[in-house]
Amino acid sequence: MTYRILAKLQAGRKSRISLSAPNVSMIGGLFVWPLLCFFLATARFKSPEPYVQLPTSSGSGCLKMPEGRLGIISIDKQKRLYFSFDEPYQSEIIKRVAARRRVRFTATQLAELDKMPFLFMDVRQLPWYLSLSLLKRNNITLLGIPSRLDNDVDDQLAECIAAAQSALHDKNGLYPFFSIRADANLEFHEVQRVFTLLQKHNVNRINLATIMEEKDSALLF
């Protein structure tokens, strides 16, 4: 399969994402999982998202997914993991994961936390990071979220998923949807590990972000 980036997110601008079922040549192994279902969805990715070279796809979808409760797990070509969620939930999710580690934020840091487009580091480092100037932040290397997927004993990615579920349930009794943005150069088993992690949290509607062939729109399924 040839992978091409046909659409780029612009900084400071949200892009409309149309969703449909892609070509399954890259992900045929997913269909052996009886609990995994695919559906059409419309959502807005935060901008900017971590850079990921998405695979191309073609096809049409089926069911429409509601907006406002979408979590996005991104995996770049270095296998680093990132997490984002629709507001107003993202900040609450991060604060819940941080509270488990007795991490506290000042009022100024909380204001900066609300501006973060996605979580890209150990939550224990956030107070330090949020106190830096924007210039210094731009020089920080993003290491990704600690996870047992990377043999880290501190599984903050799993806690983000669980915190998203509890935050939505506590607020309005709803459940979240999740999408995976995986770099096209990754081996399939790297993506499959994230699918398995989501299923362990009883998440059985999972989208995979792709770029539609010959069109300037990104897809999820």
PDB file of C-alpha atoms in Angstrom:
ATOM      1  CA  MET A   1       0.000   0.000   0.000  1.00  0.00           C
ATOM      2  CA  THR A   2       1.290   3.434  -0.836  1.00  0.00           C
ATOM      3  CA  TYR A   3       1.002   5.914   2.019  1.00  0.00           C
ATOM      4  CA  ARG A   4       0.658   9.612   1.296  1.00  0.00           C
ATOM      5  CA  ILE A   5      -0.300  12.613   3.343  1.00  0.00           C
ATOM      6  CA  LEU A   6      -2.939  14.453   1.351  1.00  0.00           C
ATOM      7  CA  ALA A   7      -4.181  16.811   4.062  1.00  0.00           C
ATOM      8  CA  LYS A   8      -2.317  18.679   6.772  1.00  0.00           C
ATOM      9  CA  LEU A   9      -3.698  20.208   9.938  1.00  0.00           C
ATOM     10  CA  GLN A  10      -2.834  23.871  10.238  1.00  0.00           C
ATOM     11  CA  ALA A  11      -1.734  25.296  13.573  1.00  0.00           C
ATOM     12  CA  GLY A  12      -4.467  27.154  15.353  1.00  0.00           C
ATOM     13  CA  ARG A  13      -7.182  25.769  13.092  1.00  0.00           C
ATOM     14  CA  LYS A  14      -9.515  22.801  13.566  1.00  0.00           C
ATOM     15  CA  SER A  15     -10.147  20.586  10.549  1.00  0.00           C
ATOM     16  CA  ARG A  16     -13.348  18.731   9.781  1.00  0.00           C
ATOM     17  CA  ILE A  17     -12.838  14.994   9.720  1.00  0.00           C
ATOM     18  CA  SER A  18     -15.141  12.795   7.653  1.00  0.00           C
ATOM     19  CA  LEU A  19     -15.075   9.132   8.523  1.00  0.00           C
ATOM     20  CA  SER A  20     -15.575   5.906   6.630  1.00  0.00           C
ATOM     21  CA  ALA A  21     -14.385   2.318   6.447  1.00  0.00           C
ATOM     22  CA  PRO A  22     -10.965   2.099   4.759  1.00  0.00           C
ATOM     23  CA  ASN A  23      -9.318  -0.531   2.630  1.00  0.00           C
ATOM     24  CA  VAL A  24      -8.602  -3.429   4.991  1.00  0.00           C
ATOM     25  CA  SER A  25      -5.390  -4.694   3.415  1.00  0.00           C
ATOM     26  CA  MET A  26      -3.337  -3.152   6.216  1.00  0.00           C
ATOM     27  CA  ILE A  27      -5.650  -4.228   9.027  1.00  0.00           C
ATOM     28  CA  GLY A  28      -7.283  -7.450   7.951  1.00  0.00           C
ATOM     29  CA  GLY A  29      -6.326  -9.087  11.227  1.00  0.00           C
ATOM     30  CA  LEU A  30      -8.783  -6.892  13.087  1.00  0.00           C
ATOM     31  CA  PHE A  31     -11.763  -8.757  11.727  1.00  0.00           C
ATOM     32  CA  VAL A  32     -10.978 -11.824  13.804  1.00  0.00           C
ATOM     33  CA  TRP A  33     -12.093  -9.836  16.845  1.00  0.00           C
ATOM     34  CA  PRO A  34     -15.866 -10.367  17.136  1.00  0.00           C
ATOM     35  CA  LEU A  35     -16.378  -7.447  19.517  1.00  0.00           C
ATOM     36  CA  LEU A  36     -14.761  -4.874  17.254  1.00  0.00           C
ATOM     37  CA  CYS A  37     -17.266  -2.827  15.255  1.00  0.00           C
ATOM     38  CA  PHE A  38     -16.741  -0.107  12.690  1.00  0.00           C
ATOM     39  CA  PHE A  39     -18.924   2.910  12.110  1.00  0.00           C
ATOM     40  CA  LEU A  40     -19.107   6.243  10.328  1.00  0.00           C
ATOM     41  CA  ALA A  41     -18.322   9.237  12.505  1.00  0.00           C
ATOM     42  CA  THR A  42     -17.817  12.973  12.256  1.00  0.00           C
ATOM     43  CA  ALA A  43     -15.450  14.658  14.662  1.00  0.00           C
ATOM     44  CA  ARG A  44     -12.951  17.443  14.963  1.00  0.00           C
ATOM     45  CA  PHE A  45      -9.316  16.696  15.694  1.00  0.00           C
ATOM     46  CA  LYS A  46      -7.613  19.163  17.969  1.00  0.00           C
ATOM     47  CA  SER A  47      -5.004  21.193  16.173  1.00  0.00           C
ATOM     48  CA  PRO A  48      -2.179  20.609  16.220  1.00  0.00           C
ATOM     49  CA  GLU A  49      -2.046  16.849  16.736  1.00  0.00           C
ATOM     50  CA  PRO A  50       1.282  15.004  17.020  1.00  0.00           C
ATOM     51  CA  TYR A  51       2.664  14.347  13.546  1.00  0.00           C
ATOM     52  CA  VAL A  52       1.666  10.914  12.289  1.00  0.00           C
ATOM     53  CA  GLN A  53       1.923   9.775   8.668  1.00  0.00           C
ATOM     54  CA  LEU A  54      -1.502   8.218   8.236  1.00  0.00           C
ATOM     55  CA  PRO A  55      -2.175   5.295   5.854  1.00  0.00           C
ATOM     56  CA  THR A  56      -4.403   5.876   2.820  1.00  0.00           C
ATOM     57  CA  SER A  57      -7.793   4.227   2.376  1.00  0.00           C
ATOM     58  CA  SER A  58     -10.960   4.185   0.326  1.00  0.00           C
ATOM     59  CA  GLY A  59     -14.487   3.045   1.070  1.00  0.00           C
ATOM     60  CA  SER A  60     -17.713   4.130   2.678  1.00  0.00           C
ATOM     61  CA  GLY A  61     -18.956   4.009   6.237  1.00  0.00           C
ATOM     62  CA  CYS A  62     -22.188   3.208   8.006  1.00  0.00           C
ATOM     63  CA  LEU A  63     -23.078   4.700  11.393  1.00  0.00           C
ATOM     64  CA  LYS A  64     -22.638   8.285  12.541  1.00  0.00           C
ATOM     65  CA  MET A  65     -20.698   8.894  15.750  1.00  0.00           C
ATOM     66  CA  PRO A  66     -21.727  11.770  18.043  1.00  0.00           C
ATOM     67  CA  GLU A  67     -19.297  14.631  18.518  1.00  0.00           C
ATOM     68  CA  GLY A  68     -17.993  15.906  21.822  1.00  0.00           C
ATOM     69  CA  ARG A  69     -16.825  12.634  23.371  1.00  0.00           C
ATOM     70  CA  LEU A  70     -13.991  11.409  21.181  1.00  0.00           C
ATOM     71  CA  GLY A  71     -10.634  10.335  22.565  1.00  0.00           C
ATOM     72  CA  ILE A  72      -7.657  10.068  20.212  1.00  0.00           C
ATOM     73  CA  ILE A  73      -4.623   7.884  20.844  1.00  0.00           C
ATOM     74  CA  SER A  74      -1.744   8.695  18.494  1.00  0.00           C
ATOM     75  CA  ILE A  75       1.303   6.509  17.834  1.00  0.00           C
ATOM     76  CA  ASP A  76       4.182   8.069  15.917  1.00  0.00           C
ATOM     77  CA  LYS A  77       6.866   6.228  13.980  1.00  0.00           C
ATOM     78  CA  GLN A  78       9.079   6.157  17.092  1.00  0.00           C
ATOM     79  CA  LYS A  79       6.216   4.273  18.834  1.00  0.00           C
ATOM     80  CA  ARG A  80       5.622   7.171  21.220  1.00  0.00           C
ATOM     81  CA  LEU A  81       2.072   7.436  22.554  1.00  0.00           C
ATOM     82  CA  TYR A  82      -0.085  10.556  22.857  1.00  0.00           C
ATOM     83  CA  PHE A  83      -3.599  11.138  24.156  1.00  0.00           C
ATOM     84  CA  SER A  84      -6.205  13.808  23.483  1.00  0.00           C
ATOM     85  CA  PHE A  85      -9.900  14.148  24.218  1.00  0.00           C
ATOM     86  CA  ASP A  86     -12.678  16.540  23.326  1.00  0.00           C
ATOM     87  CA  GLU A  87     -13.106  19.433  25.720  1.00  0.00           C
ATOM     88  CA  PRO A  88     -14.294  20.102  28.312  1.00  0.00           C
ATOM     89  CA  TYR A  89     -13.173  16.607  29.281  1.00  0.00           C
ATOM     90  CA  GLN A  90      -9.467  16.525  28.401  1.00  0.00           C
ATOM     91  CA  SER A  91      -8.280  18.747  31.239  1.00  0.00           C
ATOM     92  CA  GLU A  92     -10.442  16.842  33.720  1.00  0.00           C
ATOM     93  CA  ILE A  93      -9.035  13.519  32.496  1.00  0.00           C
ATOM     94  CA  ILE A  94      -5.445  14.696  32.893  1.00  0.00           C
ATOM     95  CA  LYS A  95      -6.172  16.097  36.356  1.00  0.00           C
ATOM     96  CA  ARG A  96      -7.661  12.763  37.438  1.00  0.00           C
ATOM     97  CA  VAL A  97      -4.579  10.851  36.279  1.00  0.00           C
ATOM     98  CA  ALA A  98      -2.318  13.428  37.946  1.00  0.00           C
ATOM     99  CA  ALA A  99      -4.270  13.284  41.217  1.00  0.00           C
ATOM    100  CA  ARG A 100      -3.516   9.558  41.504  1.00  0.00           C
ATOM    101  CA  ARG A 101       0.148  10.585  41.757  1.00  0.00           C
ATOM    102  CA  ARG A 102      -0.541  13.492  44.103  1.00  0.00           C
ATOM    103  CA  VAL A 103       0.456  15.967  41.420  1.00  0.00           C
ATOM    104  CA  ARG A 104      -0.869  19.445  42.158  1.00  0.00           C
ATOM    105  CA  PHE A 105      -1.199  22.428  39.846  1.00  0.00           C
ATOM    106  CA  THR A 106      -1.248  26.141  40.559  1.00  0.00           C
ATOM    107  CA  ALA A 107      -4.031  28.285  39.119  1.00  0.00           C
ATOM    108  CA  THR A 108      -1.644  29.521  36.430  1.00  0.00           C
ATOM    109  CA  GLN A 109      -0.622  25.983  35.530  1.00  0.00           C
ATOM    110  CA  LEU A 110      -4.272  24.904  35.311  1.00  0.00           C
ATOM    111  CA  ALA A 111      -4.935  27.729  32.864  1.00  0.00           C
ATOM    112  CA  GLU A 112      -2.032  26.499  30.743  1.00  0.00           C
ATOM    113  CA  LEU A 113      -3.241  22.914  31.043  1.00  0.00           C
ATOM    114  CA  ASP A 114      -6.534  23.925  29.431  1.00  0.00           C
ATOM    115  CA  LYS A 115      -4.562  25.089  26.374  1.00  0.00           C
ATOM    116  CA  MET A 116      -2.687  21.827  25.834  1.00  0.00           C
ATOM    117  CA  PRO A 117      -3.813  20.190  22.572  1.00  0.00           C
ATOM    118  CA  PHE A 118      -2.848  16.687  23.774  1.00  0.00           C
ATOM    119  CA  LEU A 119      -0.980  14.860  26.532  1.00  0.00           C
ATOM    120  CA  PHE A 120       2.551  13.991  25.458  1.00  0.00           C
ATOM    121  CA  MET A 121       4.542  13.327  28.633  1.00  0.00           C
ATOM    122  CA  ASP A 122       4.483  11.852  32.118  1.00  0.00           C
ATOM    123  CA  VAL A 123       1.857  13.782  34.105  1.00  0.00           C
ATOM    124  CA  ARG A 124       4.367  14.131  36.947  1.00  0.00           C
ATOM    125  CA  GLN A 125       6.398  16.451  34.712  1.00  0.00           C
ATOM    126  CA  LEU A 126       3.458  18.686  33.809  1.00  0.00           C
ATOM    127  CA  PRO A 127       3.819  21.271  36.624  1.00  0.00           C
ATOM    128  CA  TRP A 128       7.419  21.855  35.534  1.00  0.00           C
ATOM    129  CA  TYR A 129       6.500  21.961  31.844  1.00  0.00           C
ATOM    130  CA  LEU A 130       3.503  24.274  32.299  1.00  0.00           C
ATOM    131  CA  SER A 131       5.692  26.743  34.183  1.00  0.00           C
ATOM    132  CA  LEU A 132       8.078  27.123  31.244  1.00  0.00           C
ATOM    133  CA  SER A 133       7.844  29.923  28.716  1.00  0.00           C
ATOM    134  CA  LEU A 134       6.430  29.068  25.293  1.00  0.00           C
ATOM    135  CA  LEU A 135       9.907  29.452  23.804  1.00  0.00           C
ATOM    136  CA  LYS A 136      11.393  26.905  26.199  1.00  0.00           C
ATOM    137  CA  ARG A 137       8.484  24.519  25.686  1.00  0.00           C
ATOM    138  CA  ASN A 138       9.214  24.426  21.978  1.00  0.00           C
ATOM    139  CA  ASN A 139      12.668  23.027  22.756  1.00  0.00           C
ATOM    140  CA  ILE A 140      11.338  20.139  24.840  1.00  0.00           C
ATOM    141  CA  THR A 141      11.557  16.681  23.290  1.00  0.00           C
ATOM    142  CA  LEU A 142       8.200  14.933  23.458  1.00  0.00           C
ATOM    143  CA  LEU A 143       8.731  11.502  25.017  1.00  0.00           C
ATOM    144  CA  GLY A 144       5.142  10.304  24.919  1.00  0.00           C
ATOM    145  CA  ILE A 145       2.931   8.921  27.673  1.00  0.00           C
ATOM    146  CA  PRO A 146       4.291   6.145  29.916  1.00  0.00           C
ATOM    147  CA  SER A 147       2.543   2.863  29.206  1.00  0.00           C
ATOM    148  CA  ARG A 148       3.011  -0.823  29.824  1.00  0.00           C
ATOM    149  CA  LEU A 149       2.826  -1.154  26.056  1.00  0.00           C
ATOM    150  CA  ASP A 150       6.390   0.170  26.208  1.00  0.00           C
ATOM    151  CA  ASN A 151       7.312  -1.946  29.242  1.00  0.00           C
ATOM    152  CA  ASP A 152       6.838   1.026  31.579  1.00  0.00           C
ATOM    153  CA  VAL A 153       5.490   0.056  34.995  1.00  0.00           C
ATOM    154  CA  ASP A 154       3.541   3.331  35.140  1.00  0.00           C
ATOM    155  CA  ASP A 155       0.618   2.779  32.762  1.00  0.00           C
ATOM    156  CA  GLN A 156      -0.698   6.311  32.341  1.00  0.00           C
ATOM    157  CA  LEU A 157      -2.254   5.614  28.939  1.00  0.00           C
ATOM    158  CA  ALA A 158      -4.531   2.980  30.466  1.00  0.00           C
ATOM    159  CA  GLU A 159      -5.403   5.420  33.241  1.00  0.00           C
ATOM    160  CA  CYS A 160      -6.299   8.103  30.683  1.00  0.00           C
ATOM    161  CA  ILE A 161      -8.749   5.678  29.067  1.00  0.00           C
ATOM    162  CA  ALA A 162     -10.295   4.778  32.421  1.00  0.00           C
ATOM    163  CA  ALA A 163     -10.430   8.440  33.485  1.00  0.00           C
ATOM    164  CA  ALA A 164     -12.200   9.352  30.242  1.00  0.00           C
ATOM    165  CA  GLN A 165     -14.829   6.718  30.915  1.00  0.00           C
ATOM    166  CA  SER A 166     -15.405   7.866  34.490  1.00  0.00           C
ATOM    167  CA  ALA A 167     -15.385  11.586  33.617  1.00  0.00           C
ATOM    168  CA  LEU A 168     -18.114  11.195  30.997  1.00  0.00           C
ATOM    169  CA  HIS A 169     -20.149   8.878  33.187  1.00  0.00           C
ATOM    170  CA  ASP A 170     -19.936  11.231  36.164  1.00  0.00           C
ATOM    171  CA  LYS A 171     -20.972  14.252  34.098  1.00  0.00           C
ATOM    172  CA  ASN A 172     -23.806  12.909  31.960  1.00  0.00           C
ATOM    173  CA  GLY A 173     -23.890   9.115  32.099  1.00  0.00           C
ATOM    174  CA  LEU A 174     -22.434   8.773  28.588  1.00  0.00           C
ATOM    175  CA  TYR A 175     -19.534   6.692  27.316  1.00  0.00           C
ATOM    176  CA  PRO A 176     -16.562   7.809  25.192  1.00  0.00           C
ATOM    177  CA  PHE A 177     -15.548   6.822  21.689  1.00  0.00           C
ATOM    178  CA  PHE A 178     -11.923   6.280  20.733  1.00  0.00           C
ATOM    179  CA  SER A 179      -9.859   6.657  17.594  1.00  0.00           C
ATOM    180  CA  ILE A 180      -6.306   5.498  16.910  1.00  0.00           C
ATOM    181  CA  ARG A 181      -3.954   7.611  14.783  1.00  0.00           C
ATOM    182  CA  ALA A 182      -1.143   5.210  13.902  1.00  0.00           C
ATOM    183  CA  ASP A 183       1.830   5.999  11.703  1.00  0.00           C
ATOM    184  CA  ALA A 184       1.711   4.082   8.421  1.00  0.00           C
ATOM    185  CA  ASN A 185       5.287   2.860   8.946  1.00  0.00           C
ATOM    186  CA  LEU A 186       4.435   0.948  12.125  1.00  0.00           C
ATOM    187  CA  GLU A 187       4.161  -2.812  12.214  1.00  0.00           C
ATOM    188  CA  PHE A 188       0.586  -4.002  12.675  1.00  0.00           C
ATOM    189  CA  HIS A 189       1.264  -5.561  16.080  1.00  0.00           C
ATOM    190  CA  GLU A 190       2.154  -2.093  17.437  1.00  0.00           C
ATOM    191  CA  VAL A 191      -1.348  -0.885  16.571  1.00  0.00           C
ATOM    192  CA  GLN A 192      -2.967  -4.113  17.701  1.00  0.00           C
ATOM    193  CA  ARG A 193      -1.564  -3.614  21.203  1.00  0.00           C
ATOM    194  CA  VAL A 194      -3.565  -0.391  21.524  1.00  0.00           C
ATOM    195  CA  PHE A 195      -6.722  -2.092  20.237  1.00  0.00           C
ATOM    196  CA  THR A 196      -6.211  -4.793  22.865  1.00  0.00           C
ATOM    197  CA  LEU A 197      -5.695  -2.206  25.604  1.00  0.00           C
ATOM    198  CA  LEU A 198      -8.940  -0.451  24.660  1.00  0.00           C
ATOM    199  CA  GLN A 199     -10.835  -3.720  24.642  1.00  0.00           C
ATOM    200  CA  LYS A 200      -9.561  -4.481  28.144  1.00  0.00           C
ATOM    201  CA  HIS A 201     -11.442  -1.334  29.151  1.00  0.00           C
ATOM    202  CA  ASN A 202     -14.595  -2.590  27.399  1.00  0.00           C
ATOM    203  CA  VAL A 203     -14.143  -0.222  24.458  1.00  0.00           C
ATOM    204  CA  ASN A 204     -15.410  -2.149  21.445  1.00  0.00           C
ATOM    205  CA  ARG A 205     -16.109   0.662  18.987  1.00  0.00           C
ATOM    206  CA  ILE A 206     -12.714   1.754  17.765  1.00  0.00           C
ATOM    207  CA  ASN A 207     -11.779   3.938  14.799  1.00  0.00           C
ATOM    208  CA  LEU A 208      -8.529   3.912  12.845  1.00  0.00           C
ATOM    209  CA  ALA A 209      -7.614   7.260  11.293  1.00  0.00           C
ATOM    210  CA  THR A 210      -6.564   7.194   7.628  1.00  0.00           C
ATOM    211  CA  ILE A 211      -6.282   9.548   4.675  1.00  0.00           C
ATOM    212  CA  MET A 212      -8.700   8.928   1.793  1.00  0.00           C
ATOM    213  CA  GLU A 213      -6.953   8.251  -1.491  1.00  0.00           C
ATOM    214  CA  GLU A 214      -7.039  11.184  -3.945  1.00  0.00           C
ATOM    215  CA  LYS A 215      -9.104  13.361  -1.572  1.00  0.00           C
ATOM    216  CA  ASP A 216      -8.187  16.079   0.901  1.00  0.00           C
ATOM    217  CA  SER A 217      -9.989  14.590   3.879  1.00  0.00           C
ATOM    218  CA  ALA A 218      -8.977  12.284   6.703  1.00  0.00           C
ATOM    219  CA  LEU A 219     -10.920   9.163   7.574  1.00  0.00           C
ATOM    220  CA  LEU A 220     -11.625   7.119  10.632  1.00  0.00           C
ATOM    221  CA  PHE A 221     -13.295   3.763  10.941  1.00  0.00           C
TER     222      PHE A 221
END
